Amino acid sequence: MKQGWSKQQGMSLWSVLAIIFAVLIIFWIAIKAGPEYLEATEVQKCLEDAKVGGGSNFASVQQRFSACLDVNGIREGVTAKDIALRGNTVSVSWKKQLPIAGNASLLLEFEAQAPK
C-alpha cells in the first residue's frame, strides 16, 4: 500500500473557469470585429473596380467608388471624399471605433490601395 497522499493532477475549477472566460472574451471581440473586416474587403474591391472603371479621371473614380459603396450598403466610416491620390496609387484610409463593454472600445484602422 501507498503511504501518504498522492500528488493531485489536473486543472482546478478556477483554471477551467478562467480559460472559459478568456475564450468568451476573444469570441465577443471576434463577433464585433469580424463584420468590419468583411466590410474592409468590400471597400478594397470597390476601390479597385473604381480605379479600373474610372481610368485617370479622379472625379470619375470618386463617383464610381461612391456608387459601389451605395450598392454594397456601406454607409459608415468611409466615403468617396476620403480617397487620396498618391502618385500612381489611389488609396483610402478610415478608422472605426467599436464599443466592447462599458467604456472599453476597440479602434480598427483600415487602408485600401489600388495601384495604377
JSON list of C-alpha atoms in Angstrom, two decimals:
[
{"chain": "A", "resi": 1, "resn": "MET", "atom": "CA", "xyz": [0.00, 0.00, 0.00]},
{"chain": "A", "resi": 2, "resn": "LYS", "atom": "CA", "xyz": [0.98, 3.55, -0.65]},
{"chain": "A", "resi": 3, "resn": "GLN", "atom": "CA", "xyz": [1.83, 5.73, 2.24]},
{"chain": "A", "resi": 4, "resn": "GLY", "atom": "CA", "xyz": [0.64, 9.38, 2.39]},
{"chain": "A", "resi": 5, "resn": "TRP", "atom": "CA", "xyz": [-1.25, 11.46, -0.13]},
{"chain": "A", "resi": 6, "resn": "SER", "atom": "CA", "xyz": [-0.55, 11.18, -3.82]},
{"chain": "A", "resi": 7, "resn": "LYS", "atom": "CA", "xyz": [0.08, 14.43, -5.70]},
{"chain": "A", "resi": 8, "resn": "GLN", "atom": "CA", "xyz": [-3.09, 15.72, -7.32]},
{"chain": "A", "resi": 9, "resn": "GLN", "atom": "CA", "xyz": [-3.03, 16.13, -11.11]},
{"chain": "A", "resi": 10, "resn": "GLY", "atom": "CA", "xyz": [-5.27, 18.07, -13.45]},
{"chain": "A", "resi": 11, "resn": "MET", "atom": "CA", "xyz": [-6.82, 21.50, -13.58]},
{"chain": "A", "resi": 12, "resn": "SER", "atom": "CA", "xyz": [-8.71, 23.19, -10.82]},
{"chain": "A", "resi": 13, "resn": "LEU", "atom": "CA", "xyz": [-12.21, 24.56, -11.24]},
{"chain": "A", "resi": 14, "resn": "TRP", "atom": "CA", "xyz": [-10.87, 28.12, -11.18]},
{"chain": "A", "resi": 15, "resn": "SER", "atom": "CA", "xyz": [-8.45, 27.35, -14.02]},
{"chain": "A", "resi": 16, "resn": "VAL", "atom": "CA", "xyz": [-11.26, 25.94, -16.15]},
{"chain": "A", "resi": 17, "resn": "LEU", "atom": "CA", "xyz": [-13.44, 28.99, -15.44]},
{"chain": "A", "resi": 18, "resn": "ALA", "atom": "CA", "xyz": [-10.58, 31.37, -16.28]},
{"chain": "A", "resi": 19, "resn": "ILE", "atom": "CA", "xyz": [-9.98, 29.62, -19.61]},
{"chain": "A", "resi": 20, "resn": "ILE", "atom": "CA", "xyz": [-13.69, 29.69, -20.46]},
{"chain": "A", "resi": 21, "resn": "PHE", "atom": "CA", "xyz": [-13.83, 33.41, -19.58]},
{"chain": "A", "resi": 22, "resn": "ALA", "atom": "CA", "xyz": [-10.80, 34.18, -21.80]},
{"chain": "A", "resi": 23, "resn": "VAL", "atom": "CA", "xyz": [-12.31, 32.24, -24.73]},
{"chain": "A", "resi": 24, "resn": "LEU", "atom": "CA", "xyz": [-15.62, 34.10, -24.34]},
{"chain": "A", "resi": 25, "resn": "ILE", "atom": "CA", "xyz": [-13.83, 37.48, -24.40]},
{"chain": "A", "resi": 26, "resn": "ILE", "atom": "CA", "xyz": [-11.97, 36.53, -27.58]},
{"chain": "A", "resi": 27, "resn": "PHE", "atom": "CA", "xyz": [-15.21, 35.27, -29.12]},
{"chain": "A", "resi": 28, "resn": "TRP", "atom": "CA", "xyz": [-17.01, 38.54, -28.19]},
{"chain": "A", "resi": 29, "resn": "ILE", "atom": "CA", "xyz": [-14.31, 40.66, -29.84]},
{"chain": "A", "resi": 30, "resn": "ALA", "atom": "CA", "xyz": [-14.35, 38.44, -32.95]},
{"chain": "A", "resi": 31, "resn": "ILE", "atom": "CA", "xyz": [-18.12, 38.86, -33.24]},
{"chain": "A", "resi": 32, "resn": "LYS", "atom": "CA", "xyz": [-17.75, 42.64, -33.04]},
{"chain": "A", "resi": 33, "resn": "ALA", "atom": "CA", "xyz": [-14.73, 43.00, -35.37]},
{"chain": "A", "resi": 34, "resn": "GLY", "atom": "CA", "xyz": [-15.48, 40.28, -37.94]},
{"chain": "A", "resi": 35, "resn": "PRO", "atom": "CA", "xyz": [-18.10, 42.19, -39.95]},
{"chain": "A", "resi": 36, "resn": "GLU", "atom": "CA", "xyz": [-15.81, 45.24, -40.07]},
{"chain": "A", "resi": 37, "resn": "TYR", "atom": "CA", "xyz": [-13.06, 43.21, -41.72]},
{"chain": "A", "resi": 38, "resn": "LEU", "atom": "CA", "xyz": [-15.55, 41.84, -44.25]},
{"chain": "A", "resi": 39, "resn": "GLU", "atom": "CA", "xyz": [-16.62, 45.40, -44.98]},
{"chain": "A", "resi": 40, "resn": "ALA", "atom": "CA", "xyz": [-12.96, 46.37, -45.45]},
{"chain": "A", "resi": 41, "resn": "THR", "atom": "CA", "xyz": [-12.54, 43.71, -48.14]},
{"chain": "A", "resi": 42, "resn": "GLU", "atom": "CA", "xyz": [-15.63, 45.10, -49.92]},
{"chain": "A", "resi": 43, "resn": "VAL", "atom": "CA", "xyz": [-14.14, 48.61, -49.79]},
{"chain": "A", "resi": 44, "resn": "GLN", "atom": "CA", "xyz": [-10.91, 47.25, -51.28]},
{"chain": "A", "resi": 45, "resn": "LYS", "atom": "CA", "xyz": [-12.86, 45.64, -54.14]},
{"chain": "A", "resi": 46, "resn": "CYS", "atom": "CA", "xyz": [-14.84, 48.85, -54.70]},
{"chain": "A", "resi": 47, "resn": "LEU", "atom": "CA", "xyz": [-11.65, 50.90, -54.86]},
{"chain": "A", "resi": 48, "resn": "GLU", "atom": "CA", "xyz": [-10.06, 48.52, -57.37]},
{"chain": "A", "resi": 49, "resn": "ASP", "atom": "CA", "xyz": [-13.21, 48.50, -59.54]},
{"chain": "A", "resi": 50, "resn": "ALA", "atom": "CA", "xyz": [-13.47, 52.28, -59.39]},
{"chain": "A", "resi": 51, "resn": "LYS", "atom": "CA", "xyz": [-9.84, 52.67, -60.39]},
{"chain": "A", "resi": 52, "resn": "VAL", "atom": "CA", "xyz": [-10.20, 50.32, -63.35]},
{"chain": "A", "resi": 53, "resn": "GLY", "atom": "CA", "xyz": [-13.50, 51.83, -64.50]},
{"chain": "A", "resi": 54, "resn": "GLY", "atom": "CA", "xyz": [-12.60, 55.46, -63.83]},
{"chain": "A", "resi": 55, "resn": "GLY", "atom": "CA", "xyz": [-9.26, 55.43, -65.54]},
{"chain": "A", "resi": 56, "resn": "SER", "atom": "CA", "xyz": [-7.12, 58.51, -64.98]},
{"chain": "A", "resi": 57, "resn": "ASN", "atom": "CA", "xyz": [-10.05, 60.85, -64.22]},
{"chain": "A", "resi": 58, "resn": "PHE", "atom": "CA", "xyz": [-10.05, 61.30, -60.44]},
{"chain": "A", "resi": 59, "resn": "ALA", "atom": "CA", "xyz": [-13.63, 62.63, -60.30]},
{"chain": "A", "resi": 60, "resn": "SER", "atom": "CA", "xyz": [-14.85, 59.58, -62.20]},
{"chain": "A", "resi": 61, "resn": "VAL", "atom": "CA", "xyz": [-13.01, 57.29, -59.77]},
{"chain": "A", "resi": 62, "resn": "GLN", "atom": "CA", "xyz": [-14.72, 59.05, -56.84]},
{"chain": "A", "resi": 63, "resn": "GLN", "atom": "CA", "xyz": [-18.15, 58.72, -58.45]},
{"chain": "A", "resi": 64, "resn": "ARG", "atom": "CA", "xyz": [-17.69, 55.02, -59.21]},
{"chain": "A", "resi": 65, "resn": "PHE", "atom": "CA", "xyz": [-16.37, 54.38, -55.70]},
{"chain": "A", "resi": 66, "resn": "SER", "atom": "CA", "xyz": [-19.35, 56.16, -54.14]},
{"chain": "A", "resi": 67, "resn": "ALA", "atom": "CA", "xyz": [-21.77, 54.18, -56.31]},
{"chain": "A", "resi": 68, "resn": "CYS", "atom": "CA", "xyz": [-20.10, 50.90, -55.36]},
{"chain": "A", "resi": 69, "resn": "LEU", "atom": "CA", "xyz": [-20.29, 51.77, -51.66]},
{"chain": "A", "resi": 70, "resn": "ASP", "atom": "CA", "xyz": [-24.02, 52.51, -52.04]},
{"chain": "A", "resi": 71, "resn": "VAL", "atom": "CA", "xyz": [-24.64, 49.22, -53.84]},
{"chain": "A", "resi": 72, "resn": "ASN", "atom": "CA", "xyz": [-22.82, 47.25, -51.12]},
{"chain": "A", "resi": 73, "resn": "GLY", "atom": "CA", "xyz": [-24.63, 49.08, -48.32]},
{"chain": "A", "resi": 74, "resn": "ILE", "atom": "CA", "xyz": [-21.52, 50.66, -46.82]},
{"chain": "A", "resi": 75, "resn": "ARG", "atom": "CA", "xyz": [-22.72, 53.92, -45.31]},
{"chain": "A", "resi": 76, "resn": "GLU", "atom": "CA", "xyz": [-20.41, 54.46, -42.31]},
{"chain": "A", "resi": 77, "resn": "GLY", "atom": "CA", "xyz": [-16.73, 55.10, -41.87]},
{"chain": "A", "resi": 78, "resn": "VAL", "atom": "CA", "xyz": [-15.60, 55.64, -45.46]},
{"chain": "A", "resi": 79, "resn": "THR", "atom": "CA", "xyz": [-16.79, 57.96, -48.24]},
{"chain": "A", "resi": 80, "resn": "ALA", "atom": "CA", "xyz": [-15.61, 58.91, -51.69]},
{"chain": "A", "resi": 81, "resn": "LYS", "atom": "CA", "xyz": [-14.21, 62.16, -50.23]},
{"chain": "A", "resi": 82, "resn": "ASP", "atom": "CA", "xyz": [-11.67, 60.09, -48.28]},
{"chain": "A", "resi": 83, "resn": "ILE", "atom": "CA", "xyz": [-9.92, 58.91, -51.46]},
{"chain": "A", "resi": 84, "resn": "ALA", "atom": "CA", "xyz": [-6.38, 60.22, -51.89]},
{"chain": "A", "resi": 85, "resn": "LEU", "atom": "CA", "xyz": [-4.21, 60.14, -54.98]},
{"chain": "A", "resi": 86, "resn": "ARG", "atom": "CA", "xyz": [-0.60, 59.29, -54.11]},
{"chain": "A", "resi": 87, "resn": "GLY", "atom": "CA", "xyz": [1.50, 59.15, -57.23]},
{"chain": "A", "resi": 88, "resn": "ASN", "atom": "CA", "xyz": [0.03, 56.37, -59.36]},
{"chain": "A", "resi": 89, "resn": "THR", "atom": "CA", "xyz": [-1.85, 54.82, -56.46]},
{"chain": "A", "resi": 90, "resn": "VAL", "atom": "CA", "xyz": [-5.37, 55.59, -55.31]},
{"chain": "A", "resi": 91, "resn": "SER", "atom": "CA", "xyz": [-5.87, 54.90, -51.62]},
{"chain": "A", "resi": 92, "resn": "VAL", "atom": "CA", "xyz": [-8.40, 55.37, -48.89]},
{"chain": "A", "resi": 93, "resn": "SER", "atom": "CA", "xyz": [-7.98, 55.04, -45.15]},
{"chain": "A", "resi": 94, "resn": "TRP", "atom": "CA", "xyz": [-10.52, 55.12, -42.36]},
{"chain": "A", "resi": 95, "resn": "LYS", "atom": "CA", "xyz": [-10.96, 54.32, -38.70]},
{"chain": "A", "resi": 96, "resn": "LYS", "atom": "CA", "xyz": [-13.76, 52.52, -36.95]},
{"chain": "A", "resi": 97, "resn": "GLN", "atom": "CA", "xyz": [-14.33, 52.58, -33.20]},
{"chain": "A", "resi": 98, "resn": "LEU", "atom": "CA", "xyz": [-16.37, 49.70, -31.80]},
{"chain": "A", "resi": 99, "resn": "PRO", "atom": "CA", "xyz": [-17.76, 49.71, -28.26]},
{"chain": "A", "resi": 100, "resn": "ILE", "atom": "CA", "xyz": [-16.91, 46.47, -26.47]},
{"chain": "A", "resi": 101, "resn": "ALA", "atom": "CA", "xyz": [-18.26, 46.87, -22.93]},
{"chain": "A", "resi": 102, "resn": "GLY", "atom": "CA", "xyz": [-18.80, 49.93, -20.77]},
{"chain": "A", "resi": 103, "resn": "ASN", "atom": "CA", "xyz": [-16.12, 52.48, -21.57]},
{"chain": "A", "resi": 104, "resn": "ALA", "atom": "CA", "xyz": [-13.85, 49.97, -23.33]},
{"chain": "A", "resi": 105, "resn": "SER", "atom": "CA", "xyz": [-13.74, 50.21, -27.10]},
{"chain": "A", "resi": 106, "resn": "LEU", "atom": "CA", "xyz": [-11.77, 48.74, -29.97]},
{"chain": "A", "resi": 107, "resn": "LEU", "atom": "CA", "xyz": [-10.19, 51.05, -32.58]},
{"chain": "A", "resi": 108, "resn": "LEU", "atom": "CA", "xyz": [-9.73, 49.49, -36.01]},
{"chain": "A", "resi": 109, "resn": "GLU", "atom": "CA", "xyz": [-7.68, 51.29, -38.67]},
{"chain": "A", "resi": 110, "resn": "PHE", "atom": "CA", "xyz": [-8.06, 50.26, -42.31]},
{"chain": "A", "resi": 111, "resn": "GLU", "atom": "CA", "xyz": [-6.32, 51.23, -45.53]},
{"chain": "A", "resi": 112, "resn": "ALA", "atom": "CA", "xyz": [-7.15, 50.13, -49.06]},
{"chain": "A", "resi": 113, "resn": "GLN", "atom": "CA", "xyz": [-5.00, 50.78, -52.12]},
{"chain": "A", "resi": 114, "resn": "ALA", "atom": "CA", "xyz": [-5.46, 50.36, -55.84]},
{"chain": "A", "resi": 115, "resn": "PRO", "atom": "CA", "xyz": [-2.25, 50.72, -57.86]},
{"chain": "A", "resi": 116, "resn": "LYS", "atom": "CA", "xyz": [-2.36, 52.10, -61.36]}
]
